[in-house]
Amino acid sequence: MVLVVGVMMVMNVGSAHDYAEALSKSILFFEGQRSGKLPPTQRMTWRKDSALHDGSDIGVDLVGGYYDAGDNVKFNFPMAFSTTMLAWSVLEYSKAMGPEADHAREAIRWATDYFLKATSRPGVVFAQVGEPYKDHNCWERPEDMDTPRTAYSVSRQLPGSEVSAEIAAALASSSLVFRQVDPAYAKTLLDRAKSVFEFANTYRGSYNTSLGRIVCPFYCNFGGYEDELIWGAAWLFQATKTSYYWDYVVQNVRGSSSSYAANFAEFGWDSKNAGINVLFSKFVMKGGPYSSLFLPNADRFVCTILPESPTKSVKYSPGGLMFKPGGSNLQHATALSYLLIVYAKYLNHENRTVQCDNVVARPQRLIQFAKSQVDYILGSNPLGMSYMVGYGNKFPQKIHHRGSTLPSIKKHPKKLGCQDGKPYFDSKSPNPNVLTGAIVGGPDIKDQYSDSRLDFTQSEPTTYINAPFVGVLAYFKSHHKA
Ligand SMILES: *[C@@H]1O[C@H](CO)[C@@H](O)[C@H](O)[C@H]1NC(C)=O
Ligand SMILES: *[C@@H]1O[C@H](CO)[C@@H](O)[C@H](O)[C@H]1NC(C)=O
């Protein structure tokens, strides 16, 4: 029996959400994470200049980029993934973004300007700035930061293929974003993407081994670096349309290890596998010799998610939010929702459906499911709570975020040292600075949320939760009746 899951299922969705407002805020969030010298156009004005000497101790300018989450370290591996996802969001949905596309491009450029600095020396890629243990021991505003700003790099002798190839992916995808609006900049990004990819591919190894306890357990690369190399080549193919990168992707997917194949359902800062299959499905949707390398795995990925799929492997809260292992659960809801709406778009071009054993899912079903996750995040959930800071009537007040928790420089110009932040961390009061647009780690699997700074898996925002959500919100902004 073939069960067709049709266009409409009755959903318990409350009032309609303002996707346009949520989109603007999701992009604004990135201004709160900015490191370096802030421009006059800075809209999140409680933040000021910080980390203005990053790299100066070794004679390299590493000023700029983003703080990753609620701390003040610049972790380039997840930062690059967030940048790639912002770029992909703009590439698919810039029309839907309207005037927000300019802000999104600004958010991308804040990262790519920094990545150009982090890759300016041939044979060296900076992987991180800041000493994570020392940073995490302090509850300090970025503007006051006085922990070591050590710059860690990978090289030919001590390689880091995952961080280098992800930076190549970020630069290549961003070059497409700027191709029309700033061709010279786009060319700079693409040229650098190619050389950084060659470095990543030629000198193979994981930054786990090269940098050790500086990256593990923080952004330890569990999924291996094969996926980042293929992902980097996939974006370089998009940007160059040359057979060199096409062949690289095809040959490496064919020859990939069993751990690569086993990760077909994963997508996030660590594993790019499902993203590769969805990205390349666009080129092989009509069928042909290469389609079997990407389409079956993209379909299988979808089937691990849909609640009605016999092969689903994700879990659901009673309120309908998806759960996968790993901290910051909403990173899965936003990143996987992004892949679903993009895959639905590509499927639609060829009027294709996804078959999960006896269940057939039409593209519209993928979109409808993604909408259920978006609406949950924006407040259609048992607590009636939005998990985006500054959106809706009820949202997280005590996020795990140093800058948001401590008084702003304007209110309290005097330096607050490493331990001076403790009373603010322990305070029962809401954070004084609203980090507008930040999406936090989210509720537990029983739909409960403690709104506590201590519970960082729930209350900490990260750039890679927000970045794919930018594309998702742009889509729903222009497709209200999905
Ligand atoms: C990175 O380190 C983690 C933890 O030690 C390990 O599980 C993982 O396999 C390593 N990844 C690579 C690519 O070596
Ligand atoms: C699309 O596919 C469905 C079945 O999956 C079919 O009923 C419909 O006619 C097709 N539409 C087009 C335009 O081919």
Short mmCIF file of C-alpha atoms and ligand atoms in Angstrom, two decimals:
data_model
loop_
_atom_site.label_atom_id
_atom_site.label_comp_id
_atom_site.label_asym_id
_atom_site.label_seq_id
_atom_site.Cartn_x
_atom_site.Cartn_y
_atom_site.Cartn_z
CA MET A 1 0.00 0.00 0.00
CA VAL A 2 1.25 3.42 -0.85
CA LEU A 3 0.26 6.03 1.61
CA VAL A 4 0.47 9.51 0.21
CA VAL A 5 1.04 12.17 2.77
CA GLY A 6 -0.77 15.01 1.17
CA VAL A 7 -0.63 18.71 1.14
CA MET A 8 -2.42 19.46 4.38
CA MET A 9 -2.34 17.89 7.77
CA VAL A 10 -4.16 19.55 10.59
CA MET A 11 -1.53 21.29 12.66
CA ASN A 12 -1.89 22.76 16.07
CA VAL A 13 -0.36 26.06 15.14
CA GLY A 14 -1.30 29.17 17.06
CA SER A 15 -1.39 32.62 15.62
CA ALA A 16 0.57 33.31 12.46
CA HIS A 17 4.11 34.43 12.91
CA ASP A 18 5.77 37.51 11.56
CA TYR A 19 8.49 35.84 9.51
CA ALA A 20 9.69 39.18 8.15
CA GLU A 21 10.34 40.48 11.65
CA ALA A 22 12.01 37.23 12.67
CA LEU A 23 14.20 37.36 9.56
CA SER A 24 15.44 40.89 10.31
CA LYS A 25 16.20 39.91 13.87
CA SER A 26 17.94 36.67 12.94
CA ILE A 27 20.43 38.71 10.88
CA LEU A 28 20.77 41.50 13.46
CA PHE A 29 21.97 38.88 15.95
CA PHE A 30 25.28 38.63 14.08
CA GLU A 31 26.08 42.26 14.96
CA GLY A 32 25.99 41.25 18.63
CA GLN A 33 28.64 38.60 17.93
CA ARG A 34 31.03 40.89 16.09
CA SER A 35 34.64 41.00 17.15
CA GLY A 36 36.98 43.82 16.19
CA LYS A 37 36.46 47.46 15.27
CA LEU A 38 32.75 48.12 14.87
CA PRO A 39 31.62 50.24 11.91
CA PRO A 40 29.51 53.42 12.19
CA THR A 41 26.59 51.42 10.78
CA GLN A 42 26.53 49.10 13.83
CA ARG A 43 22.89 48.78 14.90
CA MET A 44 23.34 46.72 18.04
CA THR A 45 24.80 49.67 19.88
CA TRP A 46 25.35 48.19 23.33
CA ARG A 47 28.30 46.34 21.80
CA LYS A 48 31.62 48.23 21.35
CA ASP A 49 35.04 47.55 19.82
CA SER A 50 36.87 44.52 21.19
CA ALA A 51 39.89 42.30 20.54
CA LEU A 52 41.62 44.99 18.50
CA HIS A 53 45.05 43.34 18.76
CA ASP A 54 44.24 39.78 17.78
CA GLY A 55 47.29 38.35 16.00
CA SER A 56 49.55 41.36 16.71
CA ASP A 57 51.80 39.30 19.01
CA ILE A 58 52.86 37.25 15.99
CA GLY A 59 52.71 40.04 13.43
CA VAL A 60 49.47 39.02 11.74
CA ASP A 61 46.27 41.03 11.60
CA LEU A 62 43.52 38.74 12.86
CA VAL A 63 41.11 41.46 13.96
CA GLY A 64 37.44 40.86 13.15
CA GLY A 65 35.23 37.85 12.69
CA TYR A 66 32.67 36.55 15.14
CA TYR A 67 32.54 35.32 18.67
CA ASP A 68 31.05 31.89 18.40
CA ALA A 69 28.44 31.87 21.14
CA GLY A 70 28.24 33.15 24.72
CA ASP A 71 32.01 33.22 25.10
CA ASN A 72 34.74 35.34 23.50
CA VAL A 73 36.75 32.80 21.51
CA LYS A 74 36.87 32.94 17.73
CA PHE A 75 36.48 29.32 16.66
CA ASN A 76 37.07 29.41 12.92
CA PHE A 77 35.72 25.94 12.16
CA PRO A 78 32.11 26.59 13.23
CA MET A 79 32.46 30.26 12.17
CA ALA A 80 33.23 29.12 8.63
CA PHE A 81 30.25 26.76 8.61
CA SER A 82 27.97 29.58 9.78
CA THR A 83 29.33 31.74 6.97
CA THR A 84 28.72 29.04 4.37
CA MET A 85 25.13 28.71 5.60
CA LEU A 86 24.54 32.46 5.50
CA ALA A 87 25.91 32.47 1.96
CA TRP A 88 23.75 29.54 0.87
CA SER A 89 20.73 31.29 2.41
CA VAL A 90 21.40 34.40 0.35
CA LEU A 91 22.06 32.40 -2.81
CA GLU A 92 18.71 30.60 -2.60
CA TYR A 93 16.53 33.29 -1.04
CA SER A 94 17.97 36.77 -1.58
CA LYS A 95 14.87 37.86 -3.52
CA ALA A 96 12.65 36.75 -0.66
CA MET A 97 14.85 38.69 1.78
CA GLY A 98 14.12 42.03 0.12
CA PRO A 99 16.08 44.84 1.78
CA GLU A 100 17.38 42.41 4.40
CA ALA A 101 19.63 40.89 1.72
CA ASP A 102 21.97 43.86 2.21
CA HIS A 103 22.21 43.15 5.93
CA ALA A 104 22.79 39.47 5.24
CA ARG A 105 25.63 40.31 2.84
CA GLU A 106 27.11 42.59 5.49
CA ALA A 107 26.98 39.71 7.97
CA ILE A 108 28.78 37.47 5.48
CA ARG A 109 31.41 40.08 4.70
CA TRP A 110 32.18 40.51 8.38
CA ALA A 111 33.30 36.89 8.33
CA THR A 112 34.96 36.77 4.90
CA ASP A 113 37.08 39.88 5.57
CA TYR A 114 38.37 38.01 8.61
CA PHE A 115 38.90 34.74 6.72
CA LEU A 116 40.97 36.58 4.12
CA LYS A 117 43.23 37.67 7.00
CA ALA A 118 43.25 34.18 8.53
CA THR A 119 44.48 32.71 5.23
CA SER A 120 46.78 35.49 4.02
CA ARG A 121 50.01 33.51 4.52
CA PRO A 122 50.44 30.65 2.04
CA GLY A 123 50.66 27.31 3.80
CA VAL A 124 49.11 28.60 7.03
CA VAL A 125 45.46 28.74 8.08
CA PHE A 126 44.49 30.26 11.39
CA ALA A 127 42.03 27.99 13.12
CA GLN A 128 41.19 29.85 16.28
CA VAL A 129 41.93 32.96 18.33
CA GLY A 130 41.62 32.83 22.11
CA GLU A 131 42.57 30.28 24.73
CA PRO A 132 39.31 28.46 25.45
CA TYR A 133 39.99 27.21 29.00
CA LYS A 134 41.13 30.63 30.22
CA ASP A 135 38.32 32.38 28.35
CA HIS A 136 35.67 30.09 29.79
CA ASN A 137 36.97 30.66 33.34
CA CYS A 138 36.08 34.34 33.12
CA TRP A 139 32.68 36.00 32.88
CA GLU A 140 33.87 39.08 31.05
CA ARG A 141 32.60 41.45 28.39
CA PRO A 142 34.46 41.09 25.08
CA GLU A 143 35.29 44.80 25.37
CA ASP A 144 37.18 44.12 28.64
CA MET A 145 38.71 40.81 27.71
CA ASP A 146 42.18 40.24 29.18
CA THR A 147 42.65 36.49 28.74
CA PRO A 148 45.34 35.38 26.23
CA ARG A 149 44.35 35.96 22.62
CA THR A 150 46.60 33.23 21.35
CA ALA A 151 46.29 32.58 17.62
CA TYR A 152 46.37 28.90 16.69
CA SER A 153 47.17 27.82 13.17
CA VAL A 154 47.44 24.71 11.05
CA SER A 155 50.23 24.28 8.53
CA ARG A 156 51.84 21.80 6.13
CA GLN A 157 53.52 20.04 9.05
CA LEU A 158 50.52 20.27 11.39
CA PRO A 159 47.55 20.11 9.02
CA GLY A 160 43.87 20.78 9.60
CA SER A 161 41.90 19.73 6.55
CA GLU A 162 38.47 20.20 8.14
CA VAL A 163 38.97 23.77 9.26
CA SER A 164 40.79 24.72 6.04
CA ALA A 165 38.28 23.08 3.70
CA GLU A 166 35.34 24.63 5.57
CA ILE A 167 36.96 28.05 5.22
CA ALA A 168 37.36 27.28 1.50
CA ALA A 169 33.63 26.44 1.36
CA ALA A 170 32.79 29.71 3.11
CA LEU A 171 34.97 31.74 0.73
CA ALA A 172 33.68 29.98 -2.40
CA SER A 173 29.98 30.25 -1.47
CA SER A 174 30.46 33.89 -0.45
CA SER A 175 32.18 34.66 -3.75
CA LEU A 176 28.89 33.75 -5.45
CA VAL A 177 27.02 36.08 -3.09
CA PHE A 178 29.21 39.03 -4.11
CA ARG A 179 29.58 38.22 -7.79
CA GLN A 180 26.93 40.72 -8.90
CA VAL A 181 27.32 43.38 -6.22
CA ASP A 182 31.13 43.50 -5.91
CA PRO A 183 32.87 41.47 -8.62
CA ALA A 184 36.41 42.41 -7.52
CA TYR A 185 35.77 41.24 -3.99
CA ALA A 186 34.11 38.08 -5.31
CA LYS A 187 37.21 37.29 -7.34
CA THR A 188 39.47 37.79 -4.33
CA LEU A 189 37.30 35.39 -2.33
CA LEU A 190 37.25 32.78 -5.07
CA ASP A 191 41.00 32.90 -5.70
CA ARG A 192 41.63 32.45 -2.01
CA ALA A 193 39.05 29.65 -1.77
CA LYS A 194 40.96 27.73 -4.44
CA SER A 195 44.34 28.04 -2.76
CA VAL A 196 42.99 27.24 0.70
CA PHE A 197 41.23 24.18 -0.71
CA GLU A 198 44.47 23.00 -2.36
CA PHE A 199 46.25 23.40 0.97
CA ALA A 200 43.50 21.46 2.81
CA ASN A 201 43.57 18.67 0.25
CA THR A 202 47.33 18.39 -0.20
CA TYR A 203 48.27 18.41 3.48
CA ARG A 204 45.75 16.07 4.96
CA GLY A 205 45.05 15.61 8.61
CA SER A 206 42.68 16.66 11.33
CA TYR A 207 43.20 19.71 13.51
CA ASN A 208 42.23 17.40 16.37
CA THR A 209 45.69 15.93 16.14
CA SER A 210 47.52 19.12 15.25
CA LEU A 211 45.98 21.38 17.87
CA GLY A 212 44.82 18.86 20.49
CA ARG A 213 43.24 20.21 23.63
CA ILE A 214 42.78 23.66 22.15
CA VAL A 215 40.06 22.35 19.84
CA CYS A 216 38.92 19.20 21.65
CA PRO A 217 36.52 19.05 23.45
CA PHE A 218 35.29 22.41 22.13
CA TYR A 219 34.89 21.93 18.40
CA CYS A 220 36.48 18.54 18.11
CA ASN A 221 35.99 17.13 14.63
CA PHE A 222 34.20 13.84 15.26
CA GLY A 223 32.94 13.29 11.73
CA GLY A 224 36.34 13.22 10.00
CA TYR A 225 37.57 15.69 7.35
CA GLU A 226 36.52 13.81 4.20
CA ASP A 227 33.16 15.55 4.29
CA GLU A 228 34.66 19.04 4.53
CA LEU A 229 36.98 18.34 1.60
CA ILE A 230 34.04 17.21 -0.54
CA TRP A 231 31.89 20.10 0.68
CA GLY A 232 34.66 22.58 -0.11
CA ALA A 233 35.01 21.11 -3.61
CA ALA A 234 31.22 21.12 -4.03
CA TRP A 235 31.09 24.86 -3.35
CA LEU A 236 34.08 25.44 -5.60
CA PHE A 237 32.23 23.59 -8.32
CA GLN A 238 29.23 25.87 -7.81
CA ALA A 239 31.50 28.90 -8.03
CA THR A 240 33.69 27.80 -10.97
CA LYS A 241 31.61 25.19 -12.85
CA THR A 242 34.88 23.48 -13.78
CA SER A 243 35.19 19.74 -14.21
CA TYR A 244 38.13 19.61 -11.80
CA TYR A 245 35.86 20.17 -8.81
CA TRP A 246 33.00 18.12 -10.24
CA ASP A 247 35.36 15.18 -10.67
CA TYR A 248 36.76 15.71 -7.21
CA VAL A 249 33.30 15.52 -5.64
CA VAL A 250 32.18 12.51 -7.67
CA GLN A 251 35.39 10.54 -7.22
CA ASN A 252 35.63 11.22 -3.52
CA VAL A 253 31.99 10.41 -2.83
CA ARG A 254 32.49 7.15 -4.75
CA GLY A 255 35.69 6.31 -2.93
CA SER A 256 34.61 7.57 0.46
CA SER A 257 35.05 5.61 3.64
CA SER A 258 32.28 3.73 5.39
CA SER A 259 32.14 6.39 8.11
CA TYR A 260 31.39 8.99 5.47
CA ALA A 261 28.58 6.83 4.07
CA ALA A 262 27.21 6.15 7.56
CA ASN A 263 26.86 9.87 8.24
CA PHE A 264 24.31 10.48 5.46
CA ALA A 265 21.79 11.89 7.96
CA GLU A 266 24.15 14.38 9.61
CA PHE A 267 24.41 18.06 8.97
CA GLY A 268 25.94 20.75 11.17
CA TRP A 269 29.28 22.36 11.98
CA ASP A 270 30.89 18.92 12.32
CA SER A 271 29.34 16.90 9.49
CA LYS A 272 28.43 18.21 6.06
CA ASN A 273 27.22 14.94 4.57
CA ALA A 274 23.50 15.62 4.15
CA GLY A 275 24.33 19.09 2.87
CA ILE A 276 26.57 17.69 0.15
CA ASN A 277 23.82 15.36 -1.07
CA VAL A 278 21.18 18.07 -1.09
CA LEU A 279 23.48 20.61 -2.73
CA PHE A 280 24.45 18.22 -5.51
CA SER A 281 20.95 16.81 -5.94
CA LYS A 282 20.23 19.99 -7.91
CA PHE A 283 22.59 18.86 -10.68
CA VAL A 284 21.40 15.28 -10.87
CA MET A 285 17.66 15.57 -10.19
CA LYS A 286 16.85 14.57 -13.77
CA GLY A 287 18.64 11.25 -13.30
CA GLY A 288 21.71 10.18 -15.23
CA PRO A 289 24.89 8.43 -14.22
CA TYR A 290 25.65 10.47 -11.13
CA SER A 291 22.22 10.66 -9.56
CA SER A 292 22.69 7.46 -7.60
CA LEU A 293 25.60 9.05 -5.74
CA PHE A 294 23.45 11.77 -4.22
CA LEU A 295 19.70 11.29 -4.55
CA PRO A 296 19.19 8.04 -2.63
CA ASN A 297 21.15 9.42 0.32
CA ALA A 298 19.35 12.75 0.24
CA ASP A 299 16.06 10.81 0.27
CA ARG A 300 17.24 8.60 3.12
CA PHE A 301 18.15 11.73 5.05
CA VAL A 302 14.61 13.06 4.63
CA CYS A 303 13.24 9.70 5.75
CA THR A 304 15.19 9.91 9.03
CA ILE A 305 13.28 13.07 9.87
CA LEU A 306 9.63 12.97 8.81
CA PRO A 307 7.48 11.80 11.75
CA GLU A 308 5.42 9.49 9.55
CA SER A 309 8.47 7.85 7.97
CA PRO A 310 9.01 4.18 8.90
CA THR A 311 12.77 4.83 8.92
CA LYS A 312 12.79 7.98 11.00
CA SER A 313 15.55 8.18 13.58
CA VAL A 314 15.14 11.62 15.08
CA LYS A 315 13.07 11.95 18.24
CA TYR A 316 10.23 14.34 18.93
CA SER A 317 9.07 16.21 21.98
CA PRO A 318 5.32 15.99 22.70
CA GLY A 319 5.06 19.52 21.29
CA GLY A 320 6.62 18.39 17.99
CA LEU A 321 10.21 19.67 18.15
CA MET A 322 12.85 17.39 16.64
CA PHE A 323 15.71 16.12 18.78
CA LYS A 324 19.07 14.72 17.81
CA PRO A 325 22.09 13.96 19.99
CA GLY A 326 24.61 16.72 20.62
CA GLY A 327 24.24 19.98 22.55
CA SER A 328 22.32 23.05 21.44
CA ASN A 329 19.42 21.06 20.05
CA LEU A 330 17.92 23.88 18.01
CA GLN A 331 20.97 23.75 15.74
CA HIS A 332 19.43 20.57 14.31
CA ALA A 333 15.96 22.06 13.90
CA THR A 334 17.31 25.07 12.01
CA ALA A 335 19.96 23.35 9.86
CA LEU A 336 17.81 20.36 8.90
CA SER A 337 14.80 22.57 8.19
CA TYR A 338 17.02 24.53 5.84
CA LEU A 339 18.01 21.42 3.92
CA LEU A 340 14.37 20.31 3.72
CA ILE A 341 13.13 23.52 2.14
CA VAL A 342 16.01 23.59 -0.33
CA TYR A 343 15.58 19.93 -1.22
CA ALA A 344 11.84 20.53 -1.67
CA LYS A 345 12.68 23.32 -4.11
CA TYR A 346 14.98 21.09 -6.16
CA LEU A 347 12.51 18.18 -6.06
CA ASN A 348 9.78 20.48 -7.29
CA HIS A 349 11.78 21.36 -10.39
CA GLU A 350 11.45 17.76 -11.54
CA ASN A 351 8.13 16.99 -9.81
CA ARG A 352 9.89 14.32 -7.78
CA THR A 353 8.75 12.83 -4.49
CA VAL A 354 10.61 11.09 -1.68
CA GLN A 355 9.74 7.50 -0.93
CA CYS A 356 10.24 6.30 2.66
CA ASP A 357 9.32 2.63 2.35
CA ASN A 358 5.55 2.74 1.83
CA VAL A 359 5.22 6.41 2.63
CA VAL A 360 5.50 8.96 -0.15
CA ALA A 361 6.39 12.51 0.76
CA ARG A 362 5.76 15.28 -1.71
CA PRO A 363 7.98 18.39 -1.63
CA GLN A 364 5.18 20.31 0.02
CA ARG A 365 5.30 17.91 2.94
CA LEU A 366 8.98 18.72 3.53
CA ILE A 367 8.12 22.40 3.60
CA GLN A 368 5.16 21.88 5.88
CA PHE A 369 7.35 19.91 8.27
CA ALA A 370 10.04 22.63 8.26
CA LYS A 371 7.30 25.15 9.02
CA SER A 372 6.29 23.16 12.09
CA GLN A 373 9.85 23.52 13.41
CA VAL A 374 10.02 27.23 12.60
CA ASP A 375 6.68 27.92 14.24
CA TYR A 376 7.68 25.94 17.30
CA ILE A 377 10.84 28.03 17.62
CA LEU A 378 8.88 31.26 17.25
CA GLY A 379 6.37 30.37 19.95
CA SER A 380 3.86 27.74 18.78
CA ASN A 381 4.83 25.32 21.54
CA PRO A 382 3.46 24.11 24.88
CA LEU A 383 5.13 26.94 26.82
CA GLY A 384 3.98 29.54 24.32
CA MET A 385 7.56 30.73 24.34
CA SER A 386 9.67 32.11 21.51
CA TYR A 387 13.23 30.82 21.49
CA MET A 388 14.39 33.85 19.56
CA VAL A 389 15.48 36.64 21.88
CA GLY A 390 13.48 39.81 21.34
CA TYR A 391 10.77 38.13 19.25
CA GLY A 392 7.24 37.69 20.67
CA ASN A 393 5.97 38.44 24.17
CA LYS A 394 7.76 35.66 25.97
CA PHE A 395 11.39 34.83 25.19
CA PRO A 396 14.56 33.80 27.05
CA GLN A 397 15.65 36.48 29.54
CA LYS A 398 18.76 34.92 31.04
CA ILE A 399 20.76 33.64 28.13
CA HIS A 400 24.25 32.26 28.66
CA HIS A 401 26.10 35.09 26.98
CA ARG A 402 28.75 37.26 28.59
CA GLY A 403 28.08 40.49 26.73
CA SER A 404 24.34 40.25 27.18
CA THR A 405 24.57 39.48 30.91
CA LEU A 406 26.95 42.24 31.97
CA PRO A 407 26.09 45.96 31.94
CA SER A 408 27.04 47.69 28.71
CA ILE A 409 30.19 49.82 28.42
CA LYS A 410 27.97 52.88 28.18
CA LYS A 411 26.24 52.11 31.50
CA HIS A 412 29.37 50.85 33.22
CA PRO A 413 32.48 52.25 31.54
CA LYS A 414 34.81 50.96 34.25
CA LYS A 415 36.51 47.67 33.47
CA LEU A 416 34.95 44.51 34.87
CA GLY A 417 37.68 41.90 35.35
CA CYS A 418 37.63 38.15 35.00
CA GLN A 419 35.83 37.41 38.28
CA ASP A 420 33.82 40.64 38.49
CA GLY A 421 31.13 39.15 36.31
CA LYS A 422 30.10 36.50 38.81
CA PRO A 423 27.35 38.50 40.57
CA TYR A 424 25.82 39.24 37.17
CA PHE A 425 26.00 35.58 36.20
CA ASP A 426 24.30 34.59 39.49
CA SER A 427 21.72 37.36 39.33
CA LYS A 428 18.03 36.48 39.19
CA SER A 429 17.37 39.51 36.99
CA PRO A 430 16.97 39.37 33.23
CA ASN A 431 20.06 40.18 31.15
CA PRO A 432 20.41 43.95 30.75
CA ASN A 433 21.39 43.83 27.03
CA VAL A 434 18.95 42.25 24.63
CA LEU A 435 20.84 40.16 22.07
CA THR A 436 18.06 40.61 19.54
CA GLY A 437 17.52 37.69 17.20
CA ALA A 438 19.65 35.17 19.07
CA ILE A 439 18.19 31.69 19.00
CA VAL A 440 19.18 29.70 22.08
CA GLY A 441 19.91 25.97 22.44
CA GLY A 442 16.23 25.49 23.23
CA PRO A 443 13.94 23.40 25.44
CA ASP A 444 14.40 19.82 26.59
CA ILE A 445 12.63 16.87 25.03
CA LYS A 446 9.65 17.42 27.34
CA ASP A 447 9.23 20.94 25.94
CA GLN A 448 10.52 22.49 29.18
CA TYR A 449 12.88 25.43 29.35
CA SER A 450 14.59 26.57 32.54
CA ASP A 451 15.77 30.03 31.40
CA SER A 452 18.95 29.70 33.43
CA ARG A 453 22.44 30.95 32.56
CA LEU A 454 23.86 27.85 34.20
CA ASP A 455 22.07 25.56 31.77
CA PHE A 456 24.09 26.52 28.72
CA THR A 457 22.86 23.66 26.54
CA GLN A 458 19.45 25.36 26.72
CA SER A 459 20.29 29.02 27.13
CA GLU A 460 23.37 29.65 24.96
CA PRO A 461 22.97 31.08 21.45
CA THR A 462 25.45 30.18 18.69
CA THR A 463 26.11 31.51 15.21
CA TYR A 464 25.45 28.12 13.64
CA ILE A 465 21.93 27.91 15.11
CA ASN A 466 21.04 31.26 13.53
CA ALA A 467 22.82 31.04 10.17
CA PRO A 468 20.65 28.39 8.45
CA PHE A 469 17.55 29.90 10.05
CA VAL A 470 18.15 33.08 8.03
CA GLY A 471 17.39 31.15 4.84
CA VAL A 472 14.44 29.33 6.36
CA LEU A 473 12.83 32.57 7.55
CA ALA A 474 13.41 34.25 4.19
CA TYR A 475 11.58 31.37 2.54
CA PHE A 476 8.59 31.53 4.87
CA LYS A 477 8.47 35.31 4.70
CA SER A 478 7.64 34.98 1.01
CA HIS A 479 5.52 31.80 1.28
CA HIS A 480 3.13 32.55 4.13
CA LYS A 481 0.62 29.92 3.17
CA ALA A 482 3.05 26.99 3.05
C1 LIG B 1 38.90 13.91 16.82
O1 LIG B 1 38.95 13.56 18.19
C2 LIG B 1 37.81 12.85 18.66
C3 LIG B 1 37.93 12.70 20.15
O2 LIG B 1 39.19 12.27 20.53
C4 LIG B 1 37.71 11.51 17.91
O3 LIG B 1 36.55 10.83 18.33
C5 LIG B 1 37.63 11.79 16.43
O4 LIG B 1 37.65 10.59 15.69
C6 LIG B 1 38.81 12.65 15.97
N1 LIG B 1 38.61 13.00 14.57
C7 LIG B 1 39.54 12.85 13.65
C8 LIG B 1 39.19 13.25 12.28
O5 LIG B 1 40.64 12.39 13.88
C1 LIG B 2 3.62 15.32 -10.58
O1 LIG B 2 3.61 14.03 -10.00
C2 LIG B 2 2.34 13.61 -9.55
C3 LIG B 2 2.51 12.23 -8.89
O2 LIG B 2 3.59 12.21 -8.04
C4 LIG B 2 1.37 13.55 -10.70
O3 LIG B 2 0.08 13.21 -10.22
C5 LIG B 2 1.31 14.89 -11.40
O4 LIG B 2 0.53 14.81 -12.54
C6 LIG B 2 2.72 15.35 -11.80
N1 LIG B 2 2.68 16.70 -12.34
C7 LIG B 2 3.37 17.05 -13.42
C8 LIG B 2 3.24 18.49 -13.85
O5 LIG B 2 4.07 16.28 -14.04
#
